[in-house]
PDB file of C-alpha atoms and ligand atoms in Angstrom:
ATOM      1  CA  MET U1284      32.140  18.548  29.529  1.00 48.00           C
ATOM      2  CA  SER U1285      29.378  15.858  30.304  1.00 51.00           C
ATOM      3  CA  GLY U1286      26.317  17.625  28.910  1.00 57.00           C
ATOM      4  CA  LEU U1287      23.368  17.273  31.307  1.00 59.00           C
ATOM      5  CA  PHE U1288      21.441  15.025  28.930  1.00 58.00           C
ATOM      6  CA  ALA U1289      24.083  12.616  28.403  1.00 59.00           C
ATOM      7  CA  GLY U1290      23.559   9.347  28.179  1.00 57.00           C
ATOM      8  CA  THR U1291      19.886  10.009  28.088  1.00 58.00           C
ATOM      9  CA  SER U1292      18.080   9.250  24.329  1.00 56.00           C
ATOM     10  CA  LEU U1293      18.207  13.130  23.801  1.00 58.00           C
ATOM     11  CA  GLU U1294      22.228  12.713  22.539  1.00 63.00           C
ATOM     12  CA  ARG U1295      21.898   9.431  20.437  1.00 69.00           C
ATOM     13  CA  PRO U1296      21.162   9.943  16.817  1.00 77.00           C
ATOM     14  CA  VAL U1297      17.499   9.314  16.240  1.00 87.00           C
ATOM     15  CA  THR U1298      17.004   5.806  15.240  1.00 91.00           C
ATOM     16  CA  CYS U1299      13.937   4.956  13.676  1.00 93.00           C
ATOM     17  CA  GLU U1300      11.049   3.429  15.474  1.00 89.00           C
ATOM     18  CA  ARG U1301      11.035  -0.157  13.119  1.00 91.00           C
ATOM     19  CA  CYS U1302      14.767  -0.653  11.908  1.00 93.00           C
ATOM     20  CA  GLY U1303      16.951   0.791  14.193  1.00 93.00           C
ATOM     21  CA  GLU U1304      18.433   3.045  11.624  1.00 94.00           C
ATOM     22  CA  VAL U1305      19.946   6.541  12.128  1.00 92.00           C
ATOM     23  CA  LEU U1306      16.512   8.041  10.377  1.00 90.00           C
ATOM     24  CA  ALA U1307      18.968   9.304   7.165  1.00 90.00           C
ATOM     25  CA  GLU U1308      19.978   5.679   6.693  1.00 94.00           C
ATOM     26  CA  CYS U1309      16.403   4.171   7.126  1.00 94.00           C
ATOM     27  CA  GLY U1310      14.261   2.828   3.997  1.00 93.00           C
ATOM     28  CA  CYS U1311      10.860   2.208   6.005  1.00 95.00           C
ATOM     29  CA  PRO U1312       8.285   3.746   3.683  1.00 95.00           C
ATOM     30  CA  ARG U1313       6.310   6.386   5.517  1.00 94.00           C
ATOM     31  CA  GLY U1314       2.576   7.579   5.048  1.00 94.00           C
ATOM     32  CA  ALA U1315       1.571  11.103   5.214  1.00 91.00           C
ATOM     33  CA  GLY U1316       1.913  11.674   8.433  1.00 92.00           C
ATOM     34  CA  GLY U1317       5.812  10.900   9.242  1.00 90.00           C
ATOM     35  CA  GLU U1318       5.159   6.609  10.717  1.00 92.00           C
ATOM     36  CA  VAL U1319       6.529   3.828   9.894  1.00 94.00           C
ATOM     37  CA  VAL U1320       3.459   2.157   7.463  1.00 95.00           C
ATOM     38  CA  LEU U1321       4.815  -1.143   6.275  1.00 95.00           C
ATOM     39  CA  PRO U1322       2.903  -3.397   3.536  1.00 96.00           C
ATOM     40  CA  SER U1323       2.254  -5.899   6.102  1.00 96.00           C
ATOM     41  CA  ASP U1324       0.210  -3.042   8.561  1.00 95.00           C
ATOM     42  CA  GLN U1325      -1.546  -2.198   5.549  1.00 95.00           C
ATOM     43  CA  ALA U1326      -4.892  -4.348   5.514  1.00 94.00           C
ATOM     44  CA  VAL U1327      -5.731  -3.533   1.950  1.00 96.00           C
ATOM     45  CA  ARG U1328      -9.000  -4.950   0.215  1.00 97.00           C
ATOM     46  CA  VAL U1329      -9.713  -5.771  -3.435  1.00 98.00           C
ATOM     47  CA  TRP U1330     -12.753  -5.382  -4.290  1.00 97.00           C
ATOM     48  CA  ARG U1331     -14.740  -7.059  -7.481  1.00 96.00           C
ATOM     49  CA  GLU U1332     -17.475  -4.338  -8.799  1.00 94.00           C
ATOM     50  CA  LYS U1333     -19.546  -4.632 -11.779  1.00 93.00           C
ATOM     51  CA  ARG U1334     -20.216  -1.345 -13.729  1.00 91.00           C
ATOM     52  CA  ARG U1335     -22.412  -1.359 -17.198  1.00 93.00           C
ATOM     53  CA  GLY U1336     -22.210  -4.711 -16.969  1.00 95.00           C
ATOM     54  CA  LYS U1337     -18.609  -5.772 -16.825  1.00 96.00           C
ATOM     55  CA  PHE U1338     -16.615  -6.946 -13.836  1.00 96.00           C
ATOM     56  CA  VAL U1339     -13.999  -3.692 -12.336  1.00 97.00           C
ATOM     57  CA  THR U1340     -11.320  -5.188  -9.777  1.00 97.00           C
ATOM     58  CA  VAL U1341     -10.811  -2.468  -7.454  1.00 97.00           C
ATOM     59  CA  ILE U1342      -8.235  -2.514  -5.067  1.00 97.00           C
ATOM     60  CA  ARG U1343      -8.879  -0.157  -1.468  1.00 96.00           C
ATOM     61  CA  ASP U1344      -6.743   0.894   1.761  1.00 93.00           C
ATOM     62  CA  LEU U1345      -3.666   1.365   0.292  1.00 94.00           C
ATOM     63  CA  ASP U1346      -1.156   3.848   2.365  1.00 93.00           C
ATOM     64  CA  GLU U1347      -0.915   5.936  -0.980  1.00 92.00           C
ATOM     65  CA  ALA U1348       2.363   7.504   0.901  1.00 93.00           C
ATOM     66  CA  ALA U1349       3.239   4.574   1.874  1.00 94.00           C
ATOM     67  CA  SER U1350       2.650   2.545  -1.184  1.00 95.00           C
ATOM     68  CA  ASP U1351       3.958   3.589  -4.729  1.00 94.00           C
ATOM     69  CA  VAL U1352       0.593   3.218  -6.332  1.00 95.00           C
ATOM     70  CA  PRO U1353       1.794   4.132  -9.391  1.00 95.00           C
ATOM     71  CA  GLY U1354       4.393   1.291  -9.813  1.00 96.00           C
ATOM     72  CA  MET U1355       2.017  -1.134  -9.072  1.00 98.00           C
ATOM     73  CA  LEU U1356      -0.821   0.395 -11.645  1.00 98.00           C
ATOM     74  CA  LYS U1357       1.709  -0.354 -14.279  1.00 98.00           C
ATOM     75  CA  ALA U1358       3.045  -4.109 -13.292  1.00 98.00           C
ATOM     76  CA  LEU U1359      -0.995  -4.980 -12.939  1.00 98.00           C
ATOM     77  CA  ARG U1360      -1.568  -3.416 -16.247  1.00 98.00           C
ATOM     78  CA  LYS U1361       1.118  -5.601 -17.980  1.00 98.00           C
ATOM     79  CA  LYS U1362       0.777  -8.412 -15.766  1.00 97.00           C
ATOM     80  CA  LEU U1363      -2.880  -8.654 -16.047  1.00 98.00           C
ATOM     81  CA  ALA U1364      -2.493  -7.466 -19.657  1.00 98.00           C
ATOM     82  CA  THR U1365      -5.321  -5.185 -19.037  1.00 98.00           C
ATOM     83  CA  GLY U1366      -6.250  -1.322 -18.935  1.00 97.00           C
ATOM     84  CA  GLY U1367      -6.439   0.652 -15.536  1.00 97.00           C
ATOM     85  CA  SER U1368      -6.129   3.832 -13.668  1.00 97.00           C
ATOM     86  CA  VAL U1369      -5.635   5.554 -10.046  1.00 97.00           C
ATOM     87  CA  VAL U1370      -8.490   6.433  -8.807  1.00 95.00           C
ATOM     88  CA  ALA U1371      -9.061   9.267  -5.771  1.00 91.00           C
ATOM     89  CA  GLY U1372     -11.289   7.252  -3.608  1.00 86.00           C
ATOM     90  CA  LYS U1373     -13.157   7.484  -0.583  1.00 84.00           C
ATOM     91  CA  LYS U1374     -10.154   7.340   1.422  1.00 80.00           C
ATOM     92  CA  GLY U1375      -7.297   7.921  -0.677  1.00 83.00           C
ATOM     93  CA  ALA U1376      -6.053   6.411  -4.049  1.00 90.00           C
ATOM     94  CA  GLU U1377      -7.510   3.128  -6.238  1.00 96.00           C
ATOM     95  CA  ILE U1378      -6.534   1.001  -8.042  1.00 98.00           C
ATOM     96  CA  GLN U1379      -8.719  -0.080 -10.586  1.00 97.00           C
ATOM     97  CA  LEU U1380      -8.396  -2.749 -13.222  1.00 98.00           C
ATOM     98  CA  GLN U1381     -10.150  -3.328 -16.192  1.00 98.00           C
ATOM     99  CA  GLY U1382     -11.854  -6.945 -15.919  1.00 97.00           C
ATOM    100  CA  ASP U1383     -12.774 -10.127 -12.720  1.00 96.00           C
ATOM    101  CA  HIS U1384      -8.578 -10.307 -11.648  1.00 97.00           C
ATOM    102  CA  ARG U1385      -9.750 -10.384  -7.981  1.00 97.00           C
ATOM    103  CA  GLU U1386      -8.020 -13.625  -7.438  1.00 97.00           C
ATOM    104  CA  VAL U1387      -4.407 -12.231  -8.922  1.00 97.00           C
ATOM    105  CA  VAL U1388      -4.646  -9.355  -7.525  1.00 98.00           C
ATOM    106  CA  VAL U1389      -5.262 -10.285  -4.269  1.00 98.00           C
ATOM    107  CA  GLU U1390      -1.840 -12.579  -4.766  1.00 98.00           C
ATOM    108  CA  TYR U1391      -0.014 -10.309  -6.140  1.00 98.00           C
ATOM    109  CA  LEU U1392      -0.346  -8.005  -3.453  1.00 98.00           C
ATOM    110  CA  LYS U1393       0.537 -11.077  -0.738  1.00 98.00           C
ATOM    111  CA  GLY U1394       3.643 -11.447  -2.518  1.00 97.00           C
ATOM    112  CA  LEU U1395       4.396  -7.521  -1.720  1.00 97.00           C
ATOM    113  CA  GLY U1396       3.648  -8.241   1.923  1.00 97.00           C
ATOM    114  CA  TYR U1397       0.072  -6.844   2.006  1.00 97.00           C
ATOM    115  CA  PRO U1398      -2.218  -8.269   3.509  1.00 97.00           C
ATOM    116  CA  ALA U1399      -5.019  -8.322   1.271  1.00 97.00           C
ATOM    117  CA  LYS U1400      -8.377 -10.132   0.895  1.00 97.00           C
ATOM    118  CA  GLY U1401     -10.816 -10.493  -1.730  1.00 97.00           C
ATOM    119  CA  ALA U1402     -14.432  -8.039  -0.988  1.00 92.00           C
ATOM    120  CA  GLY U1403     -17.649  -7.589  -2.145  1.00 80.00           C
ATOM    121  CA  GLY U1404     -19.441 -11.103  -4.389  1.00 68.00           C
TER     122      GLY U1404
HETATM  123 ZN1   ZN G 539      13.119   2.083   9.621  1.00 79.26          ZN
END
């Protein structure tokens, strides 16, 4: 029996709007609202700030749900051989690293597909 919705989108399995895969097989990163958020969708900023006379490199505007923030922190701490932590910022999680590593961090993020830019003085 041909159903009322034969041939319409309601009969097809729901597929990812980005990669076209059936949702169960889609590996696209998603934000808290369930929408696809790729690294290329995140215009992250890397700030260099001075605190108590010492430089701190801060990564802002990361989508916490769609990005592996703890994994990035771990990789950057190892790469830069410095201390760092994830803190709650005004607009979600921030990665803070001790020292001035802005240029290296921007390149690292670009390598992951983020359109990262340096910010601050
Ligand atoms: Zn997908």
